[in-house]
Short mmCIF file of N, CA and C in Angstrom, two decimals:
data_model
loop_
_atom_site.label_atom_id
_atom_site.label_comp_id
_atom_site.label_asym_id
_atom_site.label_seq_id
_atom_site.Cartn_x
_atom_site.Cartn_y
_atom_site.Cartn_z
N MET A 200 105.71 96.76 -23.16
CA MET A 200 104.79 96.04 -23.03
C MET A 200 104.55 94.91 -24.43
N PRO A 201 104.22 93.58 -23.86
CA PRO A 201 103.76 93.05 -24.70
C PRO A 201 102.56 92.46 -25.39
N LYS A 202 102.64 91.73 -27.05
CA LYS A 202 101.52 92.65 -27.46
C LYS A 202 100.30 91.39 -27.10
N MET A 203 99.60 92.48 -27.01
CA MET A 203 98.44 91.45 -26.71
C MET A 203 96.67 92.31 -28.20
N ILE A 204 96.36 91.15 -28.62
CA ILE A 204 95.09 91.45 -29.09
C ILE A 204 94.05 90.88 -28.83
N GLU A 205 92.98 91.44 -28.50
CA GLU A 205 91.52 91.48 -28.24
C GLU A 205 90.39 91.57 -28.92
N HIS A 206 89.84 90.35 -29.10
CA HIS A 206 88.57 90.32 -29.67
C HIS A 206 87.35 91.01 -29.57
N ILE A 207 86.73 92.04 -29.56
CA ILE A 207 85.55 92.49 -28.70
C ILE A 207 84.54 92.78 -29.41
N HIS A 208 83.81 92.15 -28.72
CA HIS A 208 82.40 91.78 -28.98
C HIS A 208 80.50 92.81 -28.29
N TRP A 209 80.00 92.68 -28.78
CA TRP A 209 79.05 94.07 -27.91
C TRP A 209 78.36 92.76 -27.23
N PRO A 210 78.01 94.15 -25.37
CA PRO A 210 77.22 93.09 -25.02
C PRO A 210 76.45 92.18 -24.82
N ASP A 211 75.45 92.77 -26.11
CA ASP A 211 74.86 91.62 -25.68
C ASP A 211 74.49 91.48 -27.06
N ALA A 212 75.73 90.73 -27.44
CA ALA A 212 76.15 89.69 -28.99
C ALA A 212 75.00 88.47 -28.87
N PRO A 213 74.88 87.57 -29.74
CA PRO A 213 73.82 86.44 -29.94
C PRO A 213 75.42 85.27 -29.99
N ASN A 214 74.73 84.16 -29.37
CA ASN A 214 75.97 83.66 -29.54
C ASN A 214 76.12 82.33 -31.00
N ILE A 215 76.53 83.31 -32.05
CA ILE A 215 76.77 82.81 -33.49
C ILE A 215 78.32 82.54 -34.14
N TRP A 216 78.09 82.05 -34.89
CA TRP A 216 79.85 81.86 -35.51
C TRP A 216 80.04 83.50 -36.57
N MET A 217 80.96 83.69 -36.42
CA MET A 217 81.38 84.49 -37.25
C MET A 217 82.26 84.29 -37.68
N PRO A 218 82.69 85.34 -39.03
CA PRO A 218 84.61 85.04 -39.50
C PRO A 218 85.14 86.40 -39.08
N TYR A 219 84.15 86.86 -38.86
CA TYR A 219 85.52 88.12 -37.68
C TYR A 219 84.79 89.10 -37.10
N ALA A 220 85.60 89.55 -36.22
CA ALA A 220 85.31 90.70 -34.65
C ALA A 220 84.90 91.80 -34.65
N PRO A 221 83.61 92.19 -34.45
CA PRO A 221 83.53 93.55 -34.72
C PRO A 221 84.55 94.85 -34.31
N ALA A 222 85.00 94.61 -33.58
CA ALA A 222 86.29 95.44 -33.19
C ALA A 222 87.36 94.37 -33.11
N ILE A 223 88.49 94.95 -32.68
CA ILE A 223 89.88 94.94 -31.97
C ILE A 223 90.10 95.90 -31.37
N LYS A 224 90.77 95.50 -30.53
CA LYS A 224 91.10 95.57 -29.48
C LYS A 224 92.88 96.02 -29.08
N VAL A 225 93.68 97.18 -29.13
CA VAL A 225 95.40 95.49 -29.49
C VAL A 225 96.59 97.20 -28.12
N ARG A 226 97.06 96.19 -27.62
CA ARG A 226 98.23 96.51 -26.58
C ARG A 226 99.54 95.80 -27.14
N GLY A 227 100.49 97.36 -27.48
CA GLY A 227 101.96 96.75 -27.61
C GLY A 227 101.95 96.33 -28.95
N GLY A 228 103.30 96.20 -29.44
CA GLY A 228 104.10 95.54 -30.59
C GLY A 228 103.98 96.39 -31.52
N SER A 229 104.27 95.98 -32.58
CA SER A 229 104.70 97.50 -33.82
C SER A 229 103.58 97.20 -35.07
N THR A 230 102.77 97.77 -35.57
CA THR A 230 101.40 97.59 -37.13
C THR A 230 102.68 96.99 -37.63
N VAL A 231 102.10 96.35 -38.75
CA VAL A 231 102.87 95.87 -39.77
C VAL A 231 101.37 96.34 -41.83
N TYR A 232 101.26 96.83 -42.32
CA TYR A 232 100.64 97.56 -43.13
C TYR A 232 101.23 96.57 -44.12
N LEU A 233 100.01 95.43 -44.64
CA LEU A 233 100.45 94.31 -45.84
C LEU A 233 99.66 95.18 -46.91
N ALA A 234 99.83 94.99 -48.51
CA ALA A 234 99.55 95.29 -49.58
C ALA A 234 98.59 94.79 -49.95
N GLY A 235 98.00 95.04 -51.37
CA GLY A 235 96.63 93.90 -51.49
C GLY A 235 96.77 93.36 -51.87
N VAL A 236 96.62 92.16 -52.54
CA VAL A 236 97.39 90.71 -52.70
C VAL A 236 95.67 89.93 -53.41
N THR A 237 96.30 89.57 -54.69
CA THR A 237 95.35 88.31 -55.21
C THR A 237 95.88 87.34 -55.36
N ALA A 238 95.40 86.19 -56.62
CA ALA A 238 95.94 84.79 -56.56
C ALA A 238 96.67 85.18 -57.96
N ALA A 239 97.30 86.38 -58.37
CA ALA A 239 98.69 86.73 -59.30
C ALA A 239 99.66 86.40 -57.96
N PRO A 240 100.90 86.56 -59.17
CA PRO A 240 102.15 86.75 -58.16
C PRO A 240 102.29 87.63 -58.21
N VAL A 241 102.88 88.51 -57.04
CA VAL A 241 102.79 89.34 -55.95
C VAL A 241 104.23 90.17 -56.43
N TYR A 242 104.86 89.43 -57.62
CA TYR A 242 106.22 90.61 -57.76
C TYR A 242 105.78 89.89 -59.52
N HIS A 243 105.22 91.21 -60.34
CA HIS A 243 104.95 91.66 -61.61
C HIS A 243 105.50 91.82 -62.23
N HIS A 244 105.10 92.59 -63.87
CA HIS A 244 106.00 93.39 -64.46
C HIS A 244 105.10 94.99 -64.14
N HIS A 245 105.40 95.91 -64.36
CA HIS A 245 104.56 96.92 -64.35
C HIS A 245 105.32 97.81 -65.85
N PRO A 246 104.41 98.53 -66.96
CA PRO A 246 103.16 97.78 -67.19
C PRO A 246 102.67 96.84 -67.10
N HIS A 247 101.00 96.20 -66.17
CA HIS A 247 101.32 94.23 -66.74
C HIS A 247 101.63 93.69 -67.75
N ARG A 248 101.85 92.33 -68.21
CA ARG A 248 102.19 91.33 -68.66
C ARG A 248 100.75 90.12 -68.40
N PRO A 249 99.85 90.12 -69.57
CA PRO A 249 98.50 89.95 -69.19
C PRO A 249 99.37 88.04 -69.38
N ALA A 250 100.17 87.73 -69.96
CA ALA A 250 100.76 85.88 -70.16
C ALA A 250 101.07 85.99 -68.18
N GLU A 251 101.42 86.58 -67.64
CA GLU A 251 102.07 85.89 -66.35
C GLU A 251 101.06 85.62 -64.96
N PHE A 252 99.74 86.10 -65.70
CA PHE A 252 98.09 85.79 -64.78
C PHE A 252 97.90 84.34 -65.23
N ASP A 253 98.56 84.10 -65.90
CA ASP A 253 97.65 82.92 -67.41
C ASP A 253 97.64 82.08 -66.23
N ALA A 254 98.10 81.29 -65.34
CA ALA A 254 98.37 80.11 -64.52
C ALA A 254 97.63 80.99 -63.02
N MET A 255 96.54 81.79 -62.96
CA MET A 255 96.30 82.15 -61.91
C MET A 255 94.41 80.70 -62.08
N PRO A 256 94.50 80.55 -61.10
CA PRO A 256 93.00 79.33 -60.48
C PRO A 256 91.72 79.93 -60.88
N ARG A 257 91.09 80.38 -61.64
CA ARG A 257 89.44 80.67 -62.14
C ARG A 257 88.48 80.62 -61.43
N THR A 258 88.57 80.14 -60.17
CA THR A 258 87.51 79.95 -59.40
C THR A 258 87.26 80.69 -57.94
N MET A 259 86.48 81.50 -57.37
CA MET A 259 86.56 81.75 -55.98
C MET A 259 87.69 81.15 -55.14
N GLU A 260 87.42 79.75 -54.84
CA GLU A 260 88.26 78.79 -53.94
C GLU A 260 88.98 78.97 -54.33
N GLY A 261 89.70 78.31 -55.53
CA GLY A 261 91.30 78.80 -55.61
C GLY A 261 92.26 80.14 -56.29
N GLN A 262 91.04 81.24 -55.85
CA GLN A 262 92.08 82.73 -56.09
C GLN A 262 91.73 83.04 -54.08
N ALA A 263 90.99 82.28 -53.80
CA ALA A 263 91.59 82.89 -52.16
C ALA A 263 92.29 82.27 -51.65
N ARG A 264 92.77 80.50 -52.25
CA ARG A 264 93.22 79.87 -51.94
C ARG A 264 94.20 80.70 -52.34
N ALA A 265 94.64 81.58 -53.50
CA ALA A 265 96.36 81.52 -53.91
C ALA A 265 96.49 82.95 -53.32
N ALA A 266 95.33 84.02 -53.01
CA ALA A 266 95.53 85.16 -52.39
C ALA A 266 96.12 84.75 -51.27
N LEU A 267 95.68 83.95 -50.51
CA LEU A 267 95.93 83.68 -48.45
C LEU A 267 97.06 83.54 -48.60
N GLU A 268 97.60 82.35 -49.50
CA GLU A 268 98.99 82.08 -49.64
C GLU A 268 100.17 83.19 -49.88
N ASN A 269 99.41 83.82 -50.70
CA ASN A 269 100.42 85.07 -50.57
C ASN A 269 100.29 86.42 -49.98
N LEU A 270 99.63 86.18 -49.12
CA LEU A 270 99.00 87.71 -47.38
C LEU A 270 100.49 85.96 -46.91
N LYS A 271 99.85 85.38 -46.49
CA LYS A 271 100.85 84.03 -45.14
C LYS A 271 102.39 84.41 -45.59
N ARG A 272 102.78 84.67 -47.55
CA ARG A 272 103.71 85.16 -47.45
C ARG A 272 104.39 86.35 -46.90
N GLY A 273 103.57 87.21 -47.00
CA GLY A 273 103.90 88.10 -47.06
C GLY A 273 104.22 88.92 -45.19
N LEU A 274 103.00 87.87 -44.32
CA LEU A 274 102.76 88.17 -42.98
C LEU A 274 104.61 87.40 -42.44
N GLU A 275 104.71 86.09 -43.57
CA GLU A 275 106.29 85.42 -42.63
C GLU A 275 106.81 86.18 -43.09
N ALA A 276 106.73 86.99 -44.23
CA ALA A 276 108.62 88.50 -44.03
C ALA A 276 108.57 88.85 -42.77
N VAL A 277 107.48 89.51 -41.97
CA VAL A 277 107.42 90.26 -40.83
C VAL A 277 107.49 89.08 -39.77
N ARG A 278 107.65 87.97 -40.29
CA ARG A 278 107.54 86.99 -38.52
C ARG A 278 106.26 87.13 -37.65
N ALA A 279 105.26 87.19 -39.03
CA ALA A 279 103.56 87.14 -38.60
C ALA A 279 103.41 86.47 -39.15
N SER A 280 101.85 85.50 -38.11
CA SER A 280 100.81 85.10 -38.87
C SER A 280 99.06 85.31 -39.30
N PHE A 281 98.77 84.86 -39.32
CA PHE A 281 96.99 85.01 -39.45
C PHE A 281 96.61 85.26 -37.79
N ASP A 282 96.97 84.88 -36.63
CA ASP A 282 96.80 84.97 -35.75
C ASP A 282 96.82 86.93 -35.71
N ASP A 283 98.04 87.11 -35.55
CA ASP A 283 98.48 88.44 -35.69
C ASP A 283 98.06 89.26 -36.71
N VAL A 284 96.22 89.04 -37.22
CA VAL A 284 96.21 89.55 -38.40
C VAL A 284 94.89 89.82 -38.25
N VAL A 285 95.03 92.02 -37.31
CA VAL A 285 93.82 92.74 -36.85
C VAL A 285 92.55 93.13 -37.78
N THR A 286 93.33 93.55 -38.83
CA THR A 286 92.31 93.55 -39.34
C THR A 286 92.75 93.52 -40.81
N ALA A 287 91.34 93.00 -42.21
CA ALA A 287 91.72 92.07 -43.32
C ALA A 287 90.38 92.75 -44.35
N ASP A 288 90.76 93.68 -45.01
CA ASP A 288 90.15 93.36 -46.34
C ASP A 288 90.29 93.25 -46.94
N ARG A 289 88.48 92.89 -48.32
CA ARG A 289 88.12 91.48 -49.41
C ARG A 289 87.72 92.42 -49.73
N PHE A 290 88.10 92.77 -51.36
CA PHE A 290 87.21 92.96 -52.48
C PHE A 290 87.88 92.02 -53.37
N VAL A 291 85.55 91.67 -54.00
CA VAL A 291 85.48 90.46 -54.92
C VAL A 291 85.13 91.16 -55.89
N THR A 292 84.87 91.01 -56.99
CA THR A 292 84.06 90.91 -58.38
C THR A 292 82.33 89.95 -58.39
N ASP A 293 82.07 89.20 -57.31
CA ASP A 293 81.18 88.51 -57.29
C ASP A 293 81.06 87.93 -55.57
N LEU A 294 79.45 89.02 -55.30
CA LEU A 294 79.77 88.31 -53.90
C LEU A 294 79.17 87.79 -53.93
N THR A 295 78.35 86.59 -55.02
CA THR A 295 77.91 85.14 -55.00
C THR A 295 78.49 84.29 -54.84
N ASP A 296 79.63 84.14 -54.56
CA ASP A 296 80.57 83.25 -54.33
C ASP A 296 81.34 83.47 -52.59
N GLN A 297 80.66 84.19 -51.45
CA GLN A 297 81.18 84.56 -50.27
C GLN A 297 81.36 83.24 -49.93
N ASP A 298 80.87 81.68 -49.77
CA ASP A 298 80.26 80.39 -49.45
C ASP A 298 81.71 79.91 -48.76
N ALA A 299 82.43 80.28 -50.37
CA ALA A 299 83.86 79.18 -51.00
C ALA A 299 84.24 79.96 -50.59
N LEU A 300 84.49 81.42 -50.12
CA LEU A 300 85.19 82.26 -49.87
C LEU A 300 86.11 82.70 -48.52
N ASN A 301 84.51 81.82 -47.13
CA ASN A 301 84.46 82.04 -45.81
C ASN A 301 84.77 80.48 -45.79
N ARG A 302 84.96 79.44 -46.43
CA ARG A 302 85.28 78.24 -46.28
C ARG A 302 86.45 78.15 -46.33
N VAL A 303 87.47 78.76 -47.38
CA VAL A 303 88.92 79.18 -46.98
C VAL A 303 89.09 79.72 -46.58
N TRP A 304 88.67 81.58 -46.20
CA TRP A 304 89.34 82.09 -45.00
C TRP A 304 89.39 81.59 -43.55
N ALA A 305 88.14 80.20 -43.39
CA ALA A 305 87.99 79.67 -42.24
C ALA A 305 89.81 79.30 -42.04
N GLU A 306 89.53 78.19 -43.61
CA GLU A 306 91.14 77.07 -43.29
C GLU A 306 92.26 77.74 -42.64
N TYR A 307 92.29 79.52 -43.33
CA TYR A 307 93.70 79.75 -43.01
C TYR A 307 93.28 80.93 -41.75
N PHE A 308 92.58 81.52 -41.17
CA PHE A 308 92.26 81.82 -40.27
C PHE A 308 92.25 81.16 -39.31
N GLY A 309 91.50 80.10 -38.83
CA GLY A 309 90.98 79.58 -38.46
C GLY A 309 90.34 80.33 -37.02
N GLY A 310 90.89 80.03 -35.82
CA GLY A 310 89.70 80.80 -34.88
C GLY A 310 90.21 81.76 -34.72
N ALA A 311 91.47 83.14 -35.60
CA ALA A 311 91.47 83.97 -35.45
C ALA A 311 90.57 84.97 -36.68
N LYS A 312 90.15 86.02 -35.93
CA LYS A 312 88.81 86.67 -36.49
C LYS A 312 88.83 88.30 -36.61
N PRO A 313 89.50 88.31 -37.55
CA PRO A 313 90.35 90.05 -37.66
C PRO A 313 88.88 91.19 -38.17
N ALA A 314 88.75 91.77 -37.98
CA ALA A 314 88.09 93.45 -38.31
C ALA A 314 88.00 93.19 -39.76
N THR A 315 86.95 92.51 -40.36
CA THR A 315 87.11 92.11 -42.02
C THR A 315 85.77 92.97 -42.57
N THR A 316 85.85 93.85 -43.97
CA THR A 316 85.16 94.09 -44.94
C THR A 316 85.41 93.34 -46.44
N THR A 317 83.83 93.16 -45.91
CA THR A 317 83.82 92.58 -48.35
C THR A 317 83.03 93.32 -49.11
N VAL A 318 83.55 94.01 -49.84
CA VAL A 318 83.17 94.99 -51.05
C VAL A 318 82.94 94.22 -52.22
N GLN A 319 82.22 94.73 -52.28
CA GLN A 319 82.26 94.09 -54.57
C GLN A 319 82.78 95.14 -54.87
N VAL A 320 83.50 94.50 -56.23
CA VAL A 320 83.90 95.92 -56.93
C VAL A 320 83.46 95.68 -58.44
N VAL A 321 83.33 96.23 -59.57
CA VAL A 321 83.54 96.03 -60.70
C VAL A 321 84.56 95.07 -61.15
N ARG A 322 85.54 95.63 -61.32
CA ARG A 322 87.05 95.01 -61.09
C ARG A 322 88.40 95.16 -60.58
N LEU A 323 89.27 94.37 -60.03
CA LEU A 323 90.73 94.88 -59.86
C LEU A 323 91.83 95.19 -61.06
N ALA A 324 92.61 95.99 -60.19
CA ALA A 324 93.76 96.29 -61.71
C ALA A 324 94.66 95.93 -61.91
N THR A 325 95.35 94.76 -61.26
CA THR A 325 95.27 93.74 -61.62
C THR A 325 95.16 93.05 -62.73
N ASP A 326 94.16 92.05 -62.82
CA ASP A 326 94.27 91.32 -64.40
C ASP A 326 92.55 91.35 -64.14
N PRO A 327 92.12 91.24 -65.52
CA PRO A 327 90.04 91.38 -64.94
C PRO A 327 89.96 89.93 -64.94
N ARG A 328 91.09 89.20 -65.22
CA ARG A 328 90.60 87.82 -64.50
C ARG A 328 90.61 87.32 -62.86
N CYS A 329 91.17 88.37 -62.09
CA CYS A 329 91.74 88.46 -60.75
C CYS A 329 90.12 88.60 -60.12
N LEU A 330 89.64 88.08 -59.36
CA LEU A 330 88.60 87.83 -58.35
C LEU A 330 88.29 88.42 -57.29
N ILE A 331 89.43 88.46 -56.54
CA ILE A 331 89.11 89.00 -55.13
C ILE A 331 91.05 89.44 -54.79
N GLU A 332 90.43 90.36 -53.64
CA GLU A 332 92.31 91.10 -53.29
C GLU A 332 91.67 91.39 -51.92
N ILE A 333 92.78 90.87 -51.21
CA ILE A 333 92.91 90.99 -49.76
C ILE A 333 93.80 92.40 -49.37
N ASN A 334 93.78 92.53 -48.97
CA ASN A 334 94.75 93.49 -47.62
C ASN A 334 94.98 93.36 -46.23
N ALA A 335 95.72 93.60 -45.27
CA ALA A 335 95.85 93.65 -44.15
C ALA A 335 96.20 94.09 -43.30
N ILE A 336 96.35 94.43 -42.05
CA ILE A 336 97.00 94.79 -41.19
C ILE A 336 97.30 94.27 -40.14
N ALA A 337 98.92 93.38 -39.63
CA ALA A 337 98.32 93.11 -38.21
C ALA A 337 99.53 93.08 -37.44
N VAL A 338 99.56 93.14 -36.14
CA VAL A 338 100.88 93.47 -35.20
C VAL A 338 101.21 93.15 -35.03
N VAL A 339 102.68 93.05 -34.50
CA VAL A 339 103.98 92.61 -34.80
C VAL A 339 104.23 92.28 -33.12
N ASP A 340 104.83 91.60 -32.07
CA ASP A 340 106.08 91.79 -31.01
C ASP A 340 107.15 92.08 -31.78
#
């Protein structure tokens, strides 16, 4: 069976733009789980070496773009794209920058609208300068 991803909306949903779908129905394909990515290099030393993260952008817009570029590389490694993402969770250290995040998100996801949750956290594990982490699940043929 060929892969099919269907965005499901409530029957009485208003006609407004949202960056996500309330539900996703998938038929066929294989599920791929993508680890959380930040603006930091995906491949870095453990234990962490703070100097490896010095080149990260300092703004939400810059970090969102860098994190989504890291996610894009993970998707490409499994021959997928943002259109194949069915769920993506966003962990941010400051919710006041959601407008910047959503602008960059729209650039990368376009018409794709994965089921999404955004959660504010005190700190991300990679480095205290990280503002966002994104994990995702995709379905590929």
